[in-house]
Amino acid sequence: MRLTSIFGMLGLANATTLLLPLYIWPGPGNPQNWASVFSALASYPTVSFTIIVNPDSGPGSSPGPDSDYAPALARLNSYQNARVIGYVHTSYGSQSASALNANVTHWQNWNNYAQTAGNQNTTISGIFFDETSTANSKVTYMNNAAAFAKSTLKPSGGATPYVVYNPGTSERQSYFNSNVNLIVQFEDTLANYDTDNPAAGIPPSEVSQTAFIGNTASGKASDVTKNVKSAKAQGFGGIYFSADCCYDSDLSLVSTVAAALV
């Protein structure tokens, strides 16, 4: 069954997704470091999770996931409300198109991995393009990267690949098109998040494709809950607040964000 169909059956297709940068290594031989993510997926089955994995500033050099990542990915993919996407950095448009395409192709190799590794479902269902440009001159560059991802990735079940851009700030309207599912128009500390008016300057036509990622939110669970509920009520496409700065050490707010999206 296609992942898109599953999301539709669960009432998640148009819901605000929990956009989780999961940059923590899963753990040796056992994905225990991701335990709080598995718990949240199980506890909030009506919440859509879009989970970004990033083993080495992208897929790294190995032909497929190693013995730590393979079982962890398989467990993520066992949840119907989880979509796993792979990290690719564009260096604000300075990476060559061939380098971007090579990383996307490498992630597709992870999709092939199940055939040679005990049928573990290591599916990567999309790409998170980090450090994307906001320049007019890079619109075609990003459109081509997204189109390549859509045509190259072959998620299990025939799902349509999911593409996210992350400029981390307001993006030009020309970047919004059918090739991209979400654009992160805020990535900064919780202290700099506009709690009262996160939609300031965002045209109504962009709201459903706009996501926010806040960080450095440790000890601010009530503020996180308020902001997530507000973003969901306004129809934004994705949101997450991390307790730490860099998404590589603290998953304590995953359940807080998920609960606010119910």
PDB file of C-alpha atoms in Angstrom:
ATOM      1  CA  MET A   1       0.000   0.000   0.000  1.00  0.00           C
ATOM      2  CA  ARG A   2       1.277   3.462  -0.797  1.00  0.00           C
ATOM      3  CA  LEU A   3       2.383   5.677   2.063  1.00  0.00           C
ATOM      4  CA  THR A   4       0.314   8.518   0.656  1.00  0.00           C
ATOM      5  CA  SER A   5      -2.743   6.305   0.753  1.00  0.00           C
ATOM      6  CA  ILE A   6      -2.019   5.275   4.330  1.00  0.00           C
ATOM      7  CA  PHE A   7      -1.704   8.910   5.364  1.00  0.00           C
ATOM      8  CA  GLY A   8      -4.994   9.660   3.660  1.00  0.00           C
ATOM      9  CA  MET A   9      -6.735   6.771   5.403  1.00  0.00           C
ATOM     10  CA  LEU A  10      -5.463   8.040   8.750  1.00  0.00           C
ATOM     11  CA  GLY A  11      -6.635  11.581   8.040  1.00  0.00           C
ATOM     12  CA  LEU A  12      -3.032  12.819   7.859  1.00  0.00           C
ATOM     13  CA  ALA A  13      -2.665  13.804   4.204  1.00  0.00           C
ATOM     14  CA  ASN A  14      -3.335  17.515   4.790  1.00  0.00           C
ATOM     15  CA  ALA A  15      -2.400  17.683   8.463  1.00  0.00           C
ATOM     16  CA  THR A  16       0.428  19.686   9.986  1.00  0.00           C
ATOM     17  CA  THR A  17       3.339  17.275  10.086  1.00  0.00           C
ATOM     18  CA  LEU A  18       5.864  16.983  12.914  1.00  0.00           C
ATOM     19  CA  LEU A  19       9.042  17.812  10.984  1.00  0.00           C
ATOM     20  CA  LEU A  20      11.741  16.135  13.069  1.00  0.00           C
ATOM     21  CA  PRO A  21      15.480  16.584  12.372  1.00  0.00           C
ATOM     22  CA  LEU A  22      16.679  13.261  13.803  1.00  0.00           C
ATOM     23  CA  TYR A  23      20.436  13.757  13.735  1.00  0.00           C
ATOM     24  CA  ILE A  24      21.166  11.529  16.739  1.00  0.00           C
ATOM     25  CA  TRP A  25      22.920   8.246  15.947  1.00  0.00           C
ATOM     26  CA  PRO A  26      20.423   5.430  16.638  1.00  0.00           C
ATOM     27  CA  GLY A  27      22.748   3.401  18.831  1.00  0.00           C
ATOM     28  CA  PRO A  28      24.988   0.348  18.413  1.00  0.00           C
ATOM     29  CA  GLY A  29      23.115  -2.802  17.484  1.00  0.00           C
ATOM     30  CA  ASN A  30      19.884  -1.467  18.945  1.00  0.00           C
ATOM     31  CA  PRO A  31      18.088   1.802  18.142  1.00  0.00           C
ATOM     32  CA  GLN A  32      17.677   2.713  21.810  1.00  0.00           C
ATOM     33  CA  ASN A  33      18.728   6.340  21.234  1.00  0.00           C
ATOM     34  CA  TRP A  34      15.554   6.821  19.199  1.00  0.00           C
ATOM     35  CA  ALA A  35      13.290   5.290  21.856  1.00  0.00           C
ATOM     36  CA  SER A  36      11.386   8.507  22.521  1.00  0.00           C
ATOM     37  CA  VAL A  37      10.595   8.830  18.806  1.00  0.00           C
ATOM     38  CA  PHE A  38       9.245   5.284  18.641  1.00  0.00           C
ATOM     39  CA  SER A  39       7.192   5.983  21.763  1.00  0.00           C
ATOM     40  CA  ALA A  40       5.695   9.159  20.291  1.00  0.00           C
ATOM     41  CA  LEU A  41       4.883   7.430  16.999  1.00  0.00           C
ATOM     42  CA  ALA A  42       3.031   4.717  18.889  1.00  0.00           C
ATOM     43  CA  SER A  43       1.312   7.076  21.326  1.00  0.00           C
ATOM     44  CA  TYR A  44       0.077   9.543  18.684  1.00  0.00           C
ATOM     45  CA  PRO A  45      -0.917   7.424  15.667  1.00  0.00           C
ATOM     46  CA  THR A  46      -3.038  10.214  14.127  1.00  0.00           C
ATOM     47  CA  VAL A  47      -0.089  12.615  13.994  1.00  0.00           C
ATOM     48  CA  SER A  48       1.997  12.710  10.823  1.00  0.00           C
ATOM     49  CA  PHE A  49       5.756  12.508  11.441  1.00  0.00           C
ATOM     50  CA  THR A  50       8.234  13.537   8.737  1.00  0.00           C
ATOM     51  CA  ILE A  51      11.598  12.381  10.065  1.00  0.00           C
ATOM     52  CA  ILE A  52      14.887  13.653   8.636  1.00  0.00           C
ATOM     53  CA  VAL A  53      17.809  11.255   9.015  1.00  0.00           C
ATOM     54  CA  ASN A  54      21.372  12.496   8.646  1.00  0.00           C
ATOM     55  CA  PRO A  55      24.139   9.992   9.417  1.00  0.00           C
ATOM     56  CA  ASP A  56      27.031  12.033   7.973  1.00  0.00           C
ATOM     57  CA  SER A  57      25.931  15.433   6.571  1.00  0.00           C
ATOM     58  CA  GLY A  58      23.955  13.300   4.149  1.00  0.00           C
ATOM     59  CA  PRO A  59      24.009   9.554   3.463  1.00  0.00           C
ATOM     60  CA  GLY A  60      27.772   9.244   3.914  1.00  0.00           C
ATOM     61  CA  SER A  61      30.044   7.017   1.845  1.00  0.00           C
ATOM     62  CA  SER A  62      28.703   3.564   2.748  1.00  0.00           C
ATOM     63  CA  PRO A  63      26.582   1.928   0.035  1.00  0.00           C
ATOM     64  CA  GLY A  64      23.709   1.455   2.457  1.00  0.00           C
ATOM     65  CA  PRO A  65      22.773   1.850   6.118  1.00  0.00           C
ATOM     66  CA  ASP A  66      25.098   0.156   8.573  1.00  0.00           C
ATOM     67  CA  SER A  67      24.145  -2.310  11.307  1.00  0.00           C
ATOM     68  CA  ASP A  68      23.040   0.554  13.575  1.00  0.00           C
ATOM     69  CA  TYR A  69      20.915   2.428  11.056  1.00  0.00           C
ATOM     70  CA  ALA A  70      19.272  -0.481   9.227  1.00  0.00           C
ATOM     71  CA  PRO A  71      17.176  -1.833  12.136  1.00  0.00           C
ATOM     72  CA  ALA A  72      16.401   1.681  13.347  1.00  0.00           C
ATOM     73  CA  LEU A  73      15.087   2.742   9.935  1.00  0.00           C
ATOM     74  CA  ALA A  74      13.123  -0.473   9.624  1.00  0.00           C
ATOM     75  CA  ARG A  75      11.457   0.266  12.944  1.00  0.00           C
ATOM     76  CA  LEU A  76      10.619   3.841  11.924  1.00  0.00           C
ATOM     77  CA  ASN A  77       9.124   2.565   8.683  1.00  0.00           C
ATOM     78  CA  SER A  78       6.992   0.062  10.574  1.00  0.00           C
ATOM     79  CA  TYR A  79       4.783   2.932  11.800  1.00  0.00           C
ATOM     80  CA  GLN A  80       2.089   4.007   9.370  1.00  0.00           C
ATOM     81  CA  ASN A  81       2.320   7.629  10.524  1.00  0.00           C
ATOM     82  CA  ALA A  82       6.082   7.922   9.818  1.00  0.00           C
ATOM     83  CA  ARG A  83       7.705   9.249   6.682  1.00  0.00           C
ATOM     84  CA  VAL A  84      11.527   9.068   6.600  1.00  0.00           C
ATOM     85  CA  ILE A  85      13.459  11.515   4.421  1.00  0.00           C
ATOM     86  CA  GLY A  86      17.193  11.921   3.826  1.00  0.00           C
ATOM     87  CA  TYR A  87      19.381  14.970   4.422  1.00  0.00           C
ATOM     88  CA  VAL A  88      21.179  16.716   1.546  1.00  0.00           C
ATOM     89  CA  HIS A  89      22.916  20.072   1.992  1.00  0.00           C
ATOM     90  CA  THR A  90      23.100  22.557  -0.873  1.00  0.00           C
ATOM     91  CA  SER A  91      25.488  25.051   0.796  1.00  0.00           C
ATOM     92  CA  TYR A  92      23.145  27.891  -0.209  1.00  0.00           C
ATOM     93  CA  GLY A  93      23.373  26.924  -3.849  1.00  0.00           C
ATOM     94  CA  SER A  94      27.147  26.505  -4.055  1.00  0.00           C
ATOM     95  CA  GLN A  95      27.062  22.707  -4.308  1.00  0.00           C
ATOM     96  CA  SER A  96      27.185  21.493  -7.887  1.00  0.00           C
ATOM     97  CA  ALA A  97      24.073  19.933  -9.373  1.00  0.00           C
ATOM     98  CA  SER A  98      26.043  16.727  -9.897  1.00  0.00           C
ATOM     99  CA  ALA A  99      26.923  16.597  -6.171  1.00  0.00           C
ATOM    100  CA  LEU A 100      23.279  17.066  -5.163  1.00  0.00           C
ATOM    101  CA  ASN A 101      22.131  14.414  -7.611  1.00  0.00           C
ATOM    102  CA  ALA A 102      24.815  12.005  -6.397  1.00  0.00           C
ATOM    103  CA  ASN A 103      23.558  12.351  -2.818  1.00  0.00           C
ATOM    104  CA  VAL A 104      19.964  11.771  -3.893  1.00  0.00           C
ATOM    105  CA  THR A 105      21.049   8.691  -5.850  1.00  0.00           C
ATOM    106  CA  HIS A 106      22.952   7.473  -2.797  1.00  0.00           C
ATOM    107  CA  TRP A 107      19.783   7.733  -0.712  1.00  0.00           C
ATOM    108  CA  GLN A 108      18.002   5.688  -3.375  1.00  0.00           C
ATOM    109  CA  ASN A 109      20.643   3.021  -2.816  1.00  0.00           C
ATOM    110  CA  TRP A 110      19.372   2.808   0.755  1.00  0.00           C
ATOM    111  CA  ASN A 111      15.968   1.965  -0.710  1.00  0.00           C
ATOM    112  CA  ASN A 112      17.581  -0.936  -2.543  1.00  0.00           C
ATOM    113  CA  TYR A 113      19.315  -2.144   0.613  1.00  0.00           C
ATOM    114  CA  ALA A 114      16.432  -4.304   1.797  1.00  0.00           C
ATOM    115  CA  GLN A 115      17.016  -6.685  -1.084  1.00  0.00           C
ATOM    116  CA  THR A 116      20.459  -7.603   0.255  1.00  0.00           C
ATOM    117  CA  ALA A 117      20.089  -7.197   4.012  1.00  0.00           C
ATOM    118  CA  GLY A 118      17.442  -9.519   5.298  1.00  0.00           C
ATOM    119  CA  ASN A 119      14.513  -7.597   3.863  1.00  0.00           C
ATOM    120  CA  GLN A 120      14.796  -4.741   6.358  1.00  0.00           C
ATOM    121  CA  ASN A 121      12.641  -1.827   5.234  1.00  0.00           C
ATOM    122  CA  THR A 122      15.209   0.980   5.003  1.00  0.00           C
ATOM    123  CA  THR A 123      13.023   3.113   2.758  1.00  0.00           C
ATOM    124  CA  ILE A 124      13.891   6.787   2.301  1.00  0.00           C
ATOM    125  CA  SER A 125      10.710   8.495   1.129  1.00  0.00           C
ATOM    126  CA  GLY A 126      12.010  11.968   0.310  1.00  0.00           C
ATOM    127  CA  ILE A 127      14.768  14.549   0.588  1.00  0.00           C
ATOM    128  CA  PHE A 128      15.409  17.411   3.015  1.00  0.00           C
ATOM    129  CA  PHE A 129      17.466  19.983   1.107  1.00  0.00           C
ATOM    130  CA  ASP A 130      19.229  22.006   3.802  1.00  0.00           C
ATOM    131  CA  GLU A 131      20.861  25.422   3.444  1.00  0.00           C
ATOM    132  CA  THR A 132      18.785  26.290   0.392  1.00  0.00           C
ATOM    133  CA  SER A 133      19.225  29.664  -1.222  1.00  0.00           C
ATOM    134  CA  THR A 134      16.782  32.566  -1.209  1.00  0.00           C
ATOM    135  CA  ALA A 135      18.283  34.098  -4.356  1.00  0.00           C
ATOM    136  CA  ASN A 136      16.324  34.523  -7.581  1.00  0.00           C
ATOM    137  CA  SER A 137      19.276  33.072  -9.452  1.00  0.00           C
ATOM    138  CA  LYS A 138      18.922  29.689  -7.684  1.00  0.00           C
ATOM    139  CA  VAL A 139      15.236  29.003  -8.366  1.00  0.00           C
ATOM    140  CA  THR A 140      15.947  26.815 -11.408  1.00  0.00           C
ATOM    141  CA  TYR A 141      18.813  25.091  -9.592  1.00  0.00           C
ATOM    142  CA  MET A 142      16.485  24.057  -6.752  1.00  0.00           C
ATOM    143  CA  ASN A 143      13.624  23.155  -9.080  1.00  0.00           C
ATOM    144  CA  ASN A 144      15.959  20.820 -10.952  1.00  0.00           C
ATOM    145  CA  ALA A 145      17.212  19.274  -7.690  1.00  0.00           C
ATOM    146  CA  ALA A 146      13.670  18.659  -6.487  1.00  0.00           C
ATOM    147  CA  ALA A 147      12.589  17.227  -9.833  1.00  0.00           C
ATOM    148  CA  PHE A 148      15.578  14.878  -9.791  1.00  0.00           C
ATOM    149  CA  ALA A 149      14.645  13.703  -6.281  1.00  0.00           C
ATOM    150  CA  LYS A 150      11.047  13.121  -7.327  1.00  0.00           C
ATOM    151  CA  SER A 151      12.105  11.067 -10.344  1.00  0.00           C
ATOM    152  CA  THR A 152      14.999   9.147  -8.743  1.00  0.00           C
ATOM    153  CA  LEU A 153      13.725   8.073  -5.324  1.00  0.00           C
ATOM    154  CA  LYS A 154      11.585   4.942  -5.381  1.00  0.00           C
ATOM    155  CA  PRO A 155      10.009   4.563  -1.922  1.00  0.00           C
ATOM    156  CA  SER A 156       8.403   1.261  -1.062  1.00  0.00           C
ATOM    157  CA  GLY A 157       4.794   0.910  -2.142  1.00  0.00           C
ATOM    158  CA  GLY A 158       5.145   3.491  -4.921  1.00  0.00           C
ATOM    159  CA  ALA A 159       4.736   6.573  -2.725  1.00  0.00           C
ATOM    160  CA  THR A 160       5.490   9.949  -4.287  1.00  0.00           C
ATOM    161  CA  PRO A 161       8.808  11.267  -2.910  1.00  0.00           C
ATOM    162  CA  TYR A 162       8.455  14.108  -0.409  1.00  0.00           C
ATOM    163  CA  VAL A 163      10.680  17.185  -0.813  1.00  0.00           C
ATOM    164  CA  VAL A 164      11.498  19.847   1.780  1.00  0.00           C
ATOM    165  CA  TYR A 165      13.595  23.002   1.308  1.00  0.00           C
ATOM    166  CA  ASN A 166      15.224  24.626   4.311  1.00  0.00           C
ATOM    167  CA  PRO A 167      16.371  28.211   3.783  1.00  0.00           C
ATOM    168  CA  GLY A 168      15.531  28.793   7.461  1.00  0.00           C
ATOM    169  CA  THR A 169      14.086  32.195   6.629  1.00  0.00           C
ATOM    170  CA  SER A 170      11.463  33.803   4.415  1.00  0.00           C
ATOM    171  CA  GLU A 171      11.568  32.348   0.929  1.00  0.00           C
ATOM    172  CA  ARG A 172      10.668  33.949  -2.382  1.00  0.00           C
ATOM    173  CA  GLN A 173       7.269  32.987  -3.766  1.00  0.00           C
ATOM    174  CA  SER A 174       8.944  31.704  -6.928  1.00  0.00           C
ATOM    175  CA  TYR A 175      10.331  28.749  -4.934  1.00  0.00           C
ATOM    176  CA  PHE A 176       6.826  27.489  -4.138  1.00  0.00           C
ATOM    177  CA  ASN A 177       5.699  24.987  -6.761  1.00  0.00           C
ATOM    178  CA  SER A 178       4.480  21.428  -7.163  1.00  0.00           C
ATOM    179  CA  ASN A 179       7.997  19.962  -6.838  1.00  0.00           C
ATOM    180  CA  VAL A 180       8.323  21.002  -3.185  1.00  0.00           C
ATOM    181  CA  ASN A 181       6.053  19.835  -0.353  1.00  0.00           C
ATOM    182  CA  LEU A 182       7.373  22.074   2.440  1.00  0.00           C
ATOM    183  CA  ILE A 183       9.652  25.087   2.814  1.00  0.00           C
ATOM    184  CA  VAL A 184      11.058  25.859   6.266  1.00  0.00           C
ATOM    185  CA  GLN A 185      10.613  29.627   6.580  1.00  0.00           C
ATOM    186  CA  PHE A 186      11.891  29.805  10.149  1.00  0.00           C
ATOM    187  CA  GLU A 187      14.780  27.931  11.739  1.00  0.00           C
ATOM    188  CA  ASP A 188      16.088  29.673  14.823  1.00  0.00           C
ATOM    189  CA  THR A 189      15.831  29.632  18.606  1.00  0.00           C
ATOM    190  CA  LEU A 190      12.479  29.528  20.343  1.00  0.00           C
ATOM    191  CA  ALA A 191      13.316  32.941  21.803  1.00  0.00           C
ATOM    192  CA  ASN A 192      13.266  34.419  18.279  1.00  0.00           C
ATOM    193  CA  TYR A 193      10.024  32.727  17.206  1.00  0.00           C
ATOM    194  CA  ASP A 194       7.142  35.170  16.719  1.00  0.00           C
ATOM    195  CA  THR A 195       4.668  33.519  19.063  1.00  0.00           C
ATOM    196  CA  ASP A 196       1.988  36.124  18.483  1.00  0.00           C
ATOM    197  CA  ASN A 197       2.174  36.253  14.709  1.00  0.00           C
ATOM    198  CA  PRO A 198       4.203  33.461  13.070  1.00  0.00           C
ATOM    199  CA  ALA A 199       2.354  34.076   9.788  1.00  0.00           C
ATOM    200  CA  ALA A 200       3.662  37.639   9.484  1.00  0.00           C
ATOM    201  CA  GLY A 201       4.638  38.279   5.883  1.00  0.00           C
ATOM    202  CA  ILE A 202       3.614  34.822   4.644  1.00  0.00           C
ATOM    203  CA  PRO A 203       1.005  34.949   1.838  1.00  0.00           C
ATOM    204  CA  PRO A 204      -2.057  32.759   2.458  1.00  0.00           C
ATOM    205  CA  SER A 205      -1.189  30.701  -0.625  1.00  0.00           C
ATOM    206  CA  GLU A 206       2.086  29.596   1.020  1.00  0.00           C
ATOM    207  CA  VAL A 207       0.767  28.642   4.462  1.00  0.00           C
ATOM    208  CA  SER A 208       0.138  24.948   3.779  1.00  0.00           C
ATOM    209  CA  GLN A 209       3.660  24.570   2.304  1.00  0.00           C
ATOM    210  CA  THR A 210       5.370  26.492   5.123  1.00  0.00           C
ATOM    211  CA  ALA A 211       7.124  24.852   8.080  1.00  0.00           C
ATOM    212  CA  PHE A 212       8.833  26.169  11.207  1.00  0.00           C
ATOM    213  CA  ILE A 213      11.688  24.578  13.174  1.00  0.00           C
ATOM    214  CA  GLY A 214      12.581  26.098  16.541  1.00  0.00           C
ATOM    215  CA  ASN A 215      15.474  25.057  18.719  1.00  0.00           C
ATOM    216  CA  THR A 216      17.032  25.736  22.120  1.00  0.00           C
ATOM    217  CA  ALA A 217      13.629  25.216  23.740  1.00  0.00           C
ATOM    218  CA  SER A 218      14.681  23.228  26.802  1.00  0.00           C
ATOM    219  CA  GLY A 219      12.408  23.897  29.793  1.00  0.00           C
ATOM    220  CA  LYS A 220       9.816  25.677  27.651  1.00  0.00           C
ATOM    221  CA  ALA A 221       7.266  22.900  27.096  1.00  0.00           C
ATOM    222  CA  SER A 222       4.252  25.142  27.725  1.00  0.00           C
ATOM    223  CA  ASP A 223       5.475  27.683  25.161  1.00  0.00           C
ATOM    224  CA  VAL A 224       6.128  24.896  22.676  1.00  0.00           C
ATOM    225  CA  THR A 225       2.615  23.521  23.145  1.00  0.00           C
ATOM    226  CA  LYS A 226       1.077  26.955  22.608  1.00  0.00           C
ATOM    227  CA  ASN A 227       3.065  27.610  19.456  1.00  0.00           C
ATOM    228  CA  VAL A 228       2.414  24.190  17.936  1.00  0.00           C
ATOM    229  CA  LYS A 229      -1.323  24.425  18.547  1.00  0.00           C
ATOM    230  CA  SER A 230      -1.356  27.886  16.964  1.00  0.00           C
ATOM    231  CA  ALA A 231       0.544  26.719  13.877  1.00  0.00           C
ATOM    232  CA  LYS A 232      -1.797  23.773  13.445  1.00  0.00           C
ATOM    233  CA  ALA A 233      -4.891  25.980  13.820  1.00  0.00           C
ATOM    234  CA  GLN A 234      -3.548  28.299  11.111  1.00  0.00           C
ATOM    235  CA  GLY A 235      -2.944  25.392   8.732  1.00  0.00           C
ATOM    236  CA  PHE A 236       0.836  25.474   8.483  1.00  0.00           C
ATOM    237  CA  GLY A 237       2.413  22.452   6.835  1.00  0.00           C
ATOM    238  CA  GLY A 238       4.988  21.445   9.427  1.00  0.00           C
ATOM    239  CA  ILE A 239       6.500  22.347  12.785  1.00  0.00           C
ATOM    240  CA  TYR A 240       8.936  21.180  15.441  1.00  0.00           C
ATOM    241  CA  PHE A 241      10.701  22.611  18.486  1.00  0.00           C
ATOM    242  CA  SER A 242      13.889  20.975  19.714  1.00  0.00           C
ATOM    243  CA  ALA A 243      15.202  21.169  23.260  1.00  0.00           C
ATOM    244  CA  ASP A 244      18.797  21.384  22.042  1.00  0.00           C
ATOM    245  CA  CYS A 245      20.419  23.651  19.474  1.00  0.00           C
ATOM    246  CA  CYS A 246      21.569  21.164  16.880  1.00  0.00           C
ATOM    247  CA  TYR A 247      19.096  18.225  16.886  1.00  0.00           C
ATOM    248  CA  ASP A 248      21.809  15.761  17.848  1.00  0.00           C
ATOM    249  CA  SER A 249      21.427  15.186  21.583  1.00  0.00           C
ATOM    250  CA  ASP A 250      17.941  15.825  23.044  1.00  0.00           C
ATOM    251  CA  LEU A 251      14.587  14.353  21.965  1.00  0.00           C
ATOM    252  CA  SER A 252      12.685  15.311  25.118  1.00  0.00           C
ATOM    253  CA  LEU A 253      10.157  17.540  23.285  1.00  0.00           C
ATOM    254  CA  VAL A 254       9.071  15.049  20.604  1.00  0.00           C
ATOM    255  CA  SER A 255       6.040  13.889  22.594  1.00  0.00           C
ATOM    256  CA  THR A 256       5.199  17.468  23.614  1.00  0.00           C
ATOM    257  CA  VAL A 257       5.005  18.543  19.977  1.00  0.00           C
ATOM    258  CA  ALA A 258       3.118  15.405  18.949  1.00  0.00           C
ATOM    259  CA  ALA A 259       0.531  15.843  21.719  1.00  0.00           C
ATOM    260  CA  ALA A 260      -0.103  19.424  20.612  1.00  0.00           C
ATOM    261  CA  LEU A 261      -0.782  18.233  17.045  1.00  0.00           C
ATOM    262  CA  VAL A 262      -3.520  15.766  17.995  1.00  0.00           C
TER     263      VAL A 262
END
